[in-house]
Coordinates of C-alpha atoms in Angstrom, one line a residue:
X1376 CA 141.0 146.5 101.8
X1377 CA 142.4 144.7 104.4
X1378 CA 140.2 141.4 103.7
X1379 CA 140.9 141.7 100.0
X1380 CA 145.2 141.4 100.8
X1381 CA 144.1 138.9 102.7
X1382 CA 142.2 136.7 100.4
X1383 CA 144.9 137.5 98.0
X1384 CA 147.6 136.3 100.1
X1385 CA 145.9 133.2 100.9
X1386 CA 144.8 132.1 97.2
X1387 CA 148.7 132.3 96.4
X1388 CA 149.4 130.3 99.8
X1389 CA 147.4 127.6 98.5
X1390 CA 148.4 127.8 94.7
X1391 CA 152.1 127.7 96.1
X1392 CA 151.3 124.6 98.1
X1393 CA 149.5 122.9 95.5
X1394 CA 152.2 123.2 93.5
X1395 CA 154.7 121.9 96.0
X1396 CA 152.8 118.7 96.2
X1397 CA 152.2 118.1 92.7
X1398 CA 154.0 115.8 92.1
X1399 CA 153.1 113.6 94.0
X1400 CA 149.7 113.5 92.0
X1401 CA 151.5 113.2 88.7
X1402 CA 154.7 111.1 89.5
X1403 CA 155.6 110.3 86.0
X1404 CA 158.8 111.1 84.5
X1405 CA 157.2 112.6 81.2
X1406 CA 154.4 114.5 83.4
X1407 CA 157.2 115.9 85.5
X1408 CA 158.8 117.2 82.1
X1409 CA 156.0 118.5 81.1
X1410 CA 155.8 121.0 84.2
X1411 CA 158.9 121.9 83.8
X1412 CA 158.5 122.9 80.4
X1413 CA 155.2 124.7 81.2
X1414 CA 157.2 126.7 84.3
X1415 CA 160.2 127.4 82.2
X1416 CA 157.7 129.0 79.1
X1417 CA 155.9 130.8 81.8
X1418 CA 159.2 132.2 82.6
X1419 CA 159.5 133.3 79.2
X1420 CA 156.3 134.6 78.3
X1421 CA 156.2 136.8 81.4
X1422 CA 159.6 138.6 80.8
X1423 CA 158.3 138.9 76.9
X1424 CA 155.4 140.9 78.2
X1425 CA 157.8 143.2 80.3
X1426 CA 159.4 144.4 77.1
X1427 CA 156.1 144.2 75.3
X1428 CA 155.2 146.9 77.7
X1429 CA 157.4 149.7 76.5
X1430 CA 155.9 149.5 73.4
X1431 CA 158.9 146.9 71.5
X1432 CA 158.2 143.7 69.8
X1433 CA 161.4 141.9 70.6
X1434 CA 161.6 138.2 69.2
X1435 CA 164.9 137.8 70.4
X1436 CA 164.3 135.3 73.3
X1437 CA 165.3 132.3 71.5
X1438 CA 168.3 134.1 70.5
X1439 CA 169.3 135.2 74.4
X1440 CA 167.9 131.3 75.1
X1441 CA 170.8 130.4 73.2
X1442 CA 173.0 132.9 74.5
X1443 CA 172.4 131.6 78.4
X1444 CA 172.5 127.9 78.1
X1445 CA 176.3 128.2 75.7
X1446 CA 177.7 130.6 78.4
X1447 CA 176.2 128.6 81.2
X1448 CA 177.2 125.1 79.6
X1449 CA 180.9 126.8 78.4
X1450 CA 181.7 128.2 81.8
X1451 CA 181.0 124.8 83.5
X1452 CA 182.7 122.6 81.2
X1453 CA 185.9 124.5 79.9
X1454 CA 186.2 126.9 82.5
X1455 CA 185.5 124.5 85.8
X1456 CA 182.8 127.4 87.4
X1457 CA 180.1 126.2 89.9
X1458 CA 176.8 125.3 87.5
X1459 CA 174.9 127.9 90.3
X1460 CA 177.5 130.7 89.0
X1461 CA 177.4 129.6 85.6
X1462 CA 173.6 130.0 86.1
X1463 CA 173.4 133.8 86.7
X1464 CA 175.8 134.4 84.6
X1465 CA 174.0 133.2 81.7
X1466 CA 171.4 135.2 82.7
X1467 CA 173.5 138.2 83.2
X1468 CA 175.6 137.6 79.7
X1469 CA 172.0 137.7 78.0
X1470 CA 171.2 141.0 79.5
X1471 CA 175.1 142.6 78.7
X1472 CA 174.0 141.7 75.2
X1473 CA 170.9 142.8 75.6
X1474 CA 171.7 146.3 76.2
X1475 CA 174.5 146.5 73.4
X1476 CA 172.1 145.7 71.3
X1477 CA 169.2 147.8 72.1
X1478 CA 170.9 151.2 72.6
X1479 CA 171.8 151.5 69.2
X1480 CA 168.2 149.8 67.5
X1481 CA 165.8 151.2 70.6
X1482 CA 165.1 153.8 68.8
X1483 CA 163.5 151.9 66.1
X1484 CA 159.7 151.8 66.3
X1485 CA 157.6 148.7 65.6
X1486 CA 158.1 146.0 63.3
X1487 CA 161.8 147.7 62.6
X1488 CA 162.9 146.9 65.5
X1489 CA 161.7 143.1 65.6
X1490 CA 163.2 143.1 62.2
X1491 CA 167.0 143.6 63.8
X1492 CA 166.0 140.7 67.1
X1493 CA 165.2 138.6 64.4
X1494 CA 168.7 139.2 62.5
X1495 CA 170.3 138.8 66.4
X1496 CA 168.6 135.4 67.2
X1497 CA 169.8 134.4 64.0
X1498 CA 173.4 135.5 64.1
X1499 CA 173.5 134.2 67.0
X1500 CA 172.8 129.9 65.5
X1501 CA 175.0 130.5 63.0
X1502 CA 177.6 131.3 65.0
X1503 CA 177.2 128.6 67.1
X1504 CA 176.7 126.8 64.5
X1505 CA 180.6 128.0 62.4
X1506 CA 182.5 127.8 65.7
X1507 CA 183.0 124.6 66.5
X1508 CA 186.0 124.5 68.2
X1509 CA 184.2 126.2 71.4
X1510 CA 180.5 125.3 70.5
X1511 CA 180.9 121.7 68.9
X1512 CA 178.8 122.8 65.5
X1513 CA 175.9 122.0 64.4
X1514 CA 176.2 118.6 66.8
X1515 CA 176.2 120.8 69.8
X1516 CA 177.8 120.2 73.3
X1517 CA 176.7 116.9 75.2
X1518 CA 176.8 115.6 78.9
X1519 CA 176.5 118.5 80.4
X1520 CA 177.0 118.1 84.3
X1521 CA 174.0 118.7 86.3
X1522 CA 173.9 121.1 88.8
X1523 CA 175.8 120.9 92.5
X1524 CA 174.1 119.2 95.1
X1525 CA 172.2 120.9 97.3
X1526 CA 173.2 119.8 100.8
X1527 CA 171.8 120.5 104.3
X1528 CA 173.9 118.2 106.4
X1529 CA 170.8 115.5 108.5
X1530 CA 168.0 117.8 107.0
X1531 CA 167.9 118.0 102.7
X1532 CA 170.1 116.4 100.0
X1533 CA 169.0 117.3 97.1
X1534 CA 171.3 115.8 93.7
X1535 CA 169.5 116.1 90.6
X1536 CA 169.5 113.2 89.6
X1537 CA 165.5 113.0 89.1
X1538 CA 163.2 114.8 87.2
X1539 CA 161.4 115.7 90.5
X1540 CA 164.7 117.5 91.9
X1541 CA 164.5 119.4 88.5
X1542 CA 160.9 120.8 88.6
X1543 CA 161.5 122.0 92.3
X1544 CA 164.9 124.4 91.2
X1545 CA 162.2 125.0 87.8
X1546 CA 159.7 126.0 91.0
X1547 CA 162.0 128.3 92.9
X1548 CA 163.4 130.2 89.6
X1549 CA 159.9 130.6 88.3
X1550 CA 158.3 132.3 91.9
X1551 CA 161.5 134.5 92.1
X1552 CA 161.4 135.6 88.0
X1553 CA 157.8 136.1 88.6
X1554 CA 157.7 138.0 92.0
X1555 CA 160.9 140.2 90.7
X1556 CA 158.9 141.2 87.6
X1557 CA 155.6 142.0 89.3
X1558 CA 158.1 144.0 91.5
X1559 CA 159.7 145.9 88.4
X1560 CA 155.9 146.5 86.6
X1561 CA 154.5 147.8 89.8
X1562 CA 157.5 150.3 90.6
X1563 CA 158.1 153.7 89.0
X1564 CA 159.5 151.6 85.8
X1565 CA 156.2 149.8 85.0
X1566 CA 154.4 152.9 85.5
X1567 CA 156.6 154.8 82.9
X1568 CA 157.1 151.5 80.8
X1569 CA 152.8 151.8 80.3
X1570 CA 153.3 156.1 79.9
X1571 CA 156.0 154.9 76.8
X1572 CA 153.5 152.2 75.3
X1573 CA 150.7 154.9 75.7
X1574 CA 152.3 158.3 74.0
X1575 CA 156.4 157.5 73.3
X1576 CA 156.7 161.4 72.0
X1577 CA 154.7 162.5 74.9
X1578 CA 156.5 161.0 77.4
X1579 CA 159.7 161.8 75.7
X1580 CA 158.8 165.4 75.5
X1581 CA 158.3 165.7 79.5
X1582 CA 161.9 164.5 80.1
X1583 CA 161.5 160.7 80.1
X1584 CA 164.5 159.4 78.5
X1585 CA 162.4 157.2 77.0
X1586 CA 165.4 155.3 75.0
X1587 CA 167.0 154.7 78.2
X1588 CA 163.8 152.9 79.3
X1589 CA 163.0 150.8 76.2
X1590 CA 166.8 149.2 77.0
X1591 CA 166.0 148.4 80.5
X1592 CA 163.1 146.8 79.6
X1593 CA 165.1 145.1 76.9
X1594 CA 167.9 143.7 79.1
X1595 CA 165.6 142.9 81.8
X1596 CA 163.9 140.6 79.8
X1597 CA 166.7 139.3 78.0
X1598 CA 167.9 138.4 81.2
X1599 CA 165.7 135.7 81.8
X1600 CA 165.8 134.6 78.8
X1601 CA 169.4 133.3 79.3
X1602 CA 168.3 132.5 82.9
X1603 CA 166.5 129.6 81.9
X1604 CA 168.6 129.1 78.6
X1605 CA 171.4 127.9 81.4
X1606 CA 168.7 126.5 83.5
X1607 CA 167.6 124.6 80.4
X1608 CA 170.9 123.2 79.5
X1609 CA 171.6 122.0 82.9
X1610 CA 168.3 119.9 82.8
X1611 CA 168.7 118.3 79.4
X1612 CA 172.2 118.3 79.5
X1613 CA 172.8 119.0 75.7
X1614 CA 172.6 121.9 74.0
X1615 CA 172.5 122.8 70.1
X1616 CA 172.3 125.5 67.8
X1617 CA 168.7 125.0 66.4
X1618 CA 167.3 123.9 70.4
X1619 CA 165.9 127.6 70.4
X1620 CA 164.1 128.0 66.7
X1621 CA 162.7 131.2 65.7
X1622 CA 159.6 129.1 65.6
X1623 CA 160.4 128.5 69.2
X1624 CA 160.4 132.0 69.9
X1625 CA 156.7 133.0 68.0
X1626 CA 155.4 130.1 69.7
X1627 CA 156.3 132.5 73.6
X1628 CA 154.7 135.1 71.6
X1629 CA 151.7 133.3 70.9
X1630 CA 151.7 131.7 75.1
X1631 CA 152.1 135.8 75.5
X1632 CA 149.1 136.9 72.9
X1633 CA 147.0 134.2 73.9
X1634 CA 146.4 134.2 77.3
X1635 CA 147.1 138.1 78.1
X1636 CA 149.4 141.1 77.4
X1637 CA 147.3 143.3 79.4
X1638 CA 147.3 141.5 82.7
X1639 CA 150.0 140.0 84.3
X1640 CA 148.6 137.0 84.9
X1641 CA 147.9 136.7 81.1
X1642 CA 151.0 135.1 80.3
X1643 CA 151.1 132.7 82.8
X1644 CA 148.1 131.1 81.6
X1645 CA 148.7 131.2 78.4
X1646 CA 151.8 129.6 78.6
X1647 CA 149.9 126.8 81.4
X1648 CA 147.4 126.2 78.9
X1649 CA 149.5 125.8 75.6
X1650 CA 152.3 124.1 76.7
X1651 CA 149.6 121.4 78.2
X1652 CA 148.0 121.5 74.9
X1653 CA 151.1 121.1 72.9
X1654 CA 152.4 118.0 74.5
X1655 CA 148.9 116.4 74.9
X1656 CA 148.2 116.9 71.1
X1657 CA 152.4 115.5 70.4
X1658 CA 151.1 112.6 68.0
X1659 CA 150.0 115.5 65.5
X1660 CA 153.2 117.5 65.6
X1661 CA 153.0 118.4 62.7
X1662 CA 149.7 120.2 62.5
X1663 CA 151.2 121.9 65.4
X1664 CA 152.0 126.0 63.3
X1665 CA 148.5 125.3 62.1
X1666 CA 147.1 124.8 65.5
X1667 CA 149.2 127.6 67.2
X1668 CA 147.9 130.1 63.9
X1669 CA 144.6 128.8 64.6
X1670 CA 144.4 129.2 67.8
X1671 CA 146.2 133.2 67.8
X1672 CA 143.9 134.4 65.1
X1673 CA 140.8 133.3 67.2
X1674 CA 142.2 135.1 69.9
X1675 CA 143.0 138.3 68.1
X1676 CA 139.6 138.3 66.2
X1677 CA 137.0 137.5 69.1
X1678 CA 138.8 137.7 72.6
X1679 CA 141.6 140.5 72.1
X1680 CA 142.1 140.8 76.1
X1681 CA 143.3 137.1 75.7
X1682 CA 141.8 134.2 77.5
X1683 CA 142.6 136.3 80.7
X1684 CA 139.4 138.1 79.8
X1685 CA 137.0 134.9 79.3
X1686 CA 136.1 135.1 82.9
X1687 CA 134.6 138.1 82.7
X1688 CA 133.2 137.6 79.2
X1689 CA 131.0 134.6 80.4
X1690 CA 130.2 136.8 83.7
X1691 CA 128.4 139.4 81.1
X1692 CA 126.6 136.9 78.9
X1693 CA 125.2 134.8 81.7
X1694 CA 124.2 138.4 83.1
X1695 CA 122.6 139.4 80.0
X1696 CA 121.1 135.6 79.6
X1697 CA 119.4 135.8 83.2
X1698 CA 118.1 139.0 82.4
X1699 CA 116.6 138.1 78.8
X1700 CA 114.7 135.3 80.9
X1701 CA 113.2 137.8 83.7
X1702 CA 111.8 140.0 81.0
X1703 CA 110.3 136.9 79.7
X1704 CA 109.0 135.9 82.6

């Protein structure tokens, strides 16, 4: 056991590392945007799965997306708040809403309740979209400041005023989102999260308030959703109505569906994978729906563990392969 935590621990250290020294080996502004779109989706796709988990289909990340990077971007520039308080508060302003939301709808089972997160995500653009004396419109809000430095007096400056300085704040959001939802699906929650995606009315009837649940789950979610909405805004330094697209928000389903629900890991390499994929294959944009369709129904009709599971797939049919040759033999 002991040997295993240790191989485990290691294979992060170096995966950590590696990362930490990437880019270095891709130095280029666009590649260095590219990561930093892959971390921020695998941000996304990872909290997606944690509300996937008791049992809701919530397409409402675009929707907190937008949420997080107008209350970040608003609090910086009309209010005069530090971007790094402005920050978790986007994140926290997704999650308020989050919860108002969902303990009046959590109730509602299944596509019902994807139904109303739909109807959110798209009260929300309109609404940025009609206010325009606090949101700009349909134009949006531009030169938006970049974070505060980070300063360590004859040791670190760091100003954002690279891409590089970017993708190591994208690094250090993504390890703590990650590491604070492994923590939440192996603790008591994630165990009754799975016992609520298993049998709802079962758990329910052993006093599980099972509502109370689903809205955690929810606004935890939700939460870093606006995260990186703020975090987003601060890197781009503009912000619209349509930047977060209810196109935007199947394609985190799809990163999601494709590489995992099951496993933890699964949407992390989803997202890895497609992200890559999307920008690589940029000169046929507009094939892209047809792609991502393509790409979820193979998926769902041949690998339903996700490309998490393809490991282990190819483990069995070379196993059954060597063994079709020894009887041969």
């Amino acid at each position: 056991m002991n040997r295993r935590i240790v191989i485990f621990s290691s294979g992060y250290g170096t995966l950590i590392v590696f990362l930490f020294f990437l880019p270095l080996i891709f130095s280029g502004p666009y590649h260095i945007h590219i990561l930093i779109l892959t971390m921020i989706n695998i941000i996304l796709a990872s909290s997606l799965r944690l509300i996937n988990l008791s049992g809701q289909l919530s397409l409402a990340h675009g929707g907190m997306m937008t949420v997080g990077a107008y209350t970040s971007t608003l609090l910086v520039m009309k209010l005069g708040l530090s971007s790094w308080g402005a920050l978790v508060l986007a994140g926290f302003s997704a999650g308020v809403i989050a919860y108002l939301i969902g303990f009046p709808f959590v109730r509602l089972r299944g596509i019902y309740f994807s139904i109303v997160t739909i109807f959110f995500s798209e009260m929300v653009v309109l609404t940025a979209e009609q206010w325009q004396g606090l949101t700009g419109g349909s134009s949006g809000i531009f030169n938006i400041p970049r974070p505060y430095p980070i300063v360590i007096p004859g040791v670190l400056k760091i100003d954002f005023s690279s891409k590089v300085d970017f993708y190591y704040l994208a690094l250090v959001l993504m390890f703590v989102s990650l590491l604070i939802l492994y923590a939440v699906e192996n603790s008591r929650i994630g165990l009754t999260l799975r016992g609520i995606q298993q049998a709802d009315s079962l758990a329910e009837s052993v006093g599980i308030n099972t509502a109370g649940f689903k809205v955690l789950a929810f606004s935890i979610g939700c939460f870093f959703a606006g995260l990186t909405g703020g975090f987003y805004s601060q890197y781009i330094s503009a912000i619209n109505p349509d930047a977060f697209s209810f196109l935007f928000t199947i394609y985190i389903l799809v990163y999601m569906t494709v590489g995992g629900a099951d496993r933890f890991v699964g949407p992390i390499l989803g997202a890895s994978i497609l992200t890559i994929l999307r920008e690589v294959s940029r000169p046929l944009k507009q094939f892209e729906p047809f792609f991502f369709a393509a790409t979820l129904m193979v998926v769902i009709f041949f690998i339903p563990e996700g490309m998490v599971g393809l490991p282990e797939r190819i483990r069995r049919a070379v196993g059954k392969l060597f063994k079709m040759r020894t009887k041969g033999a």
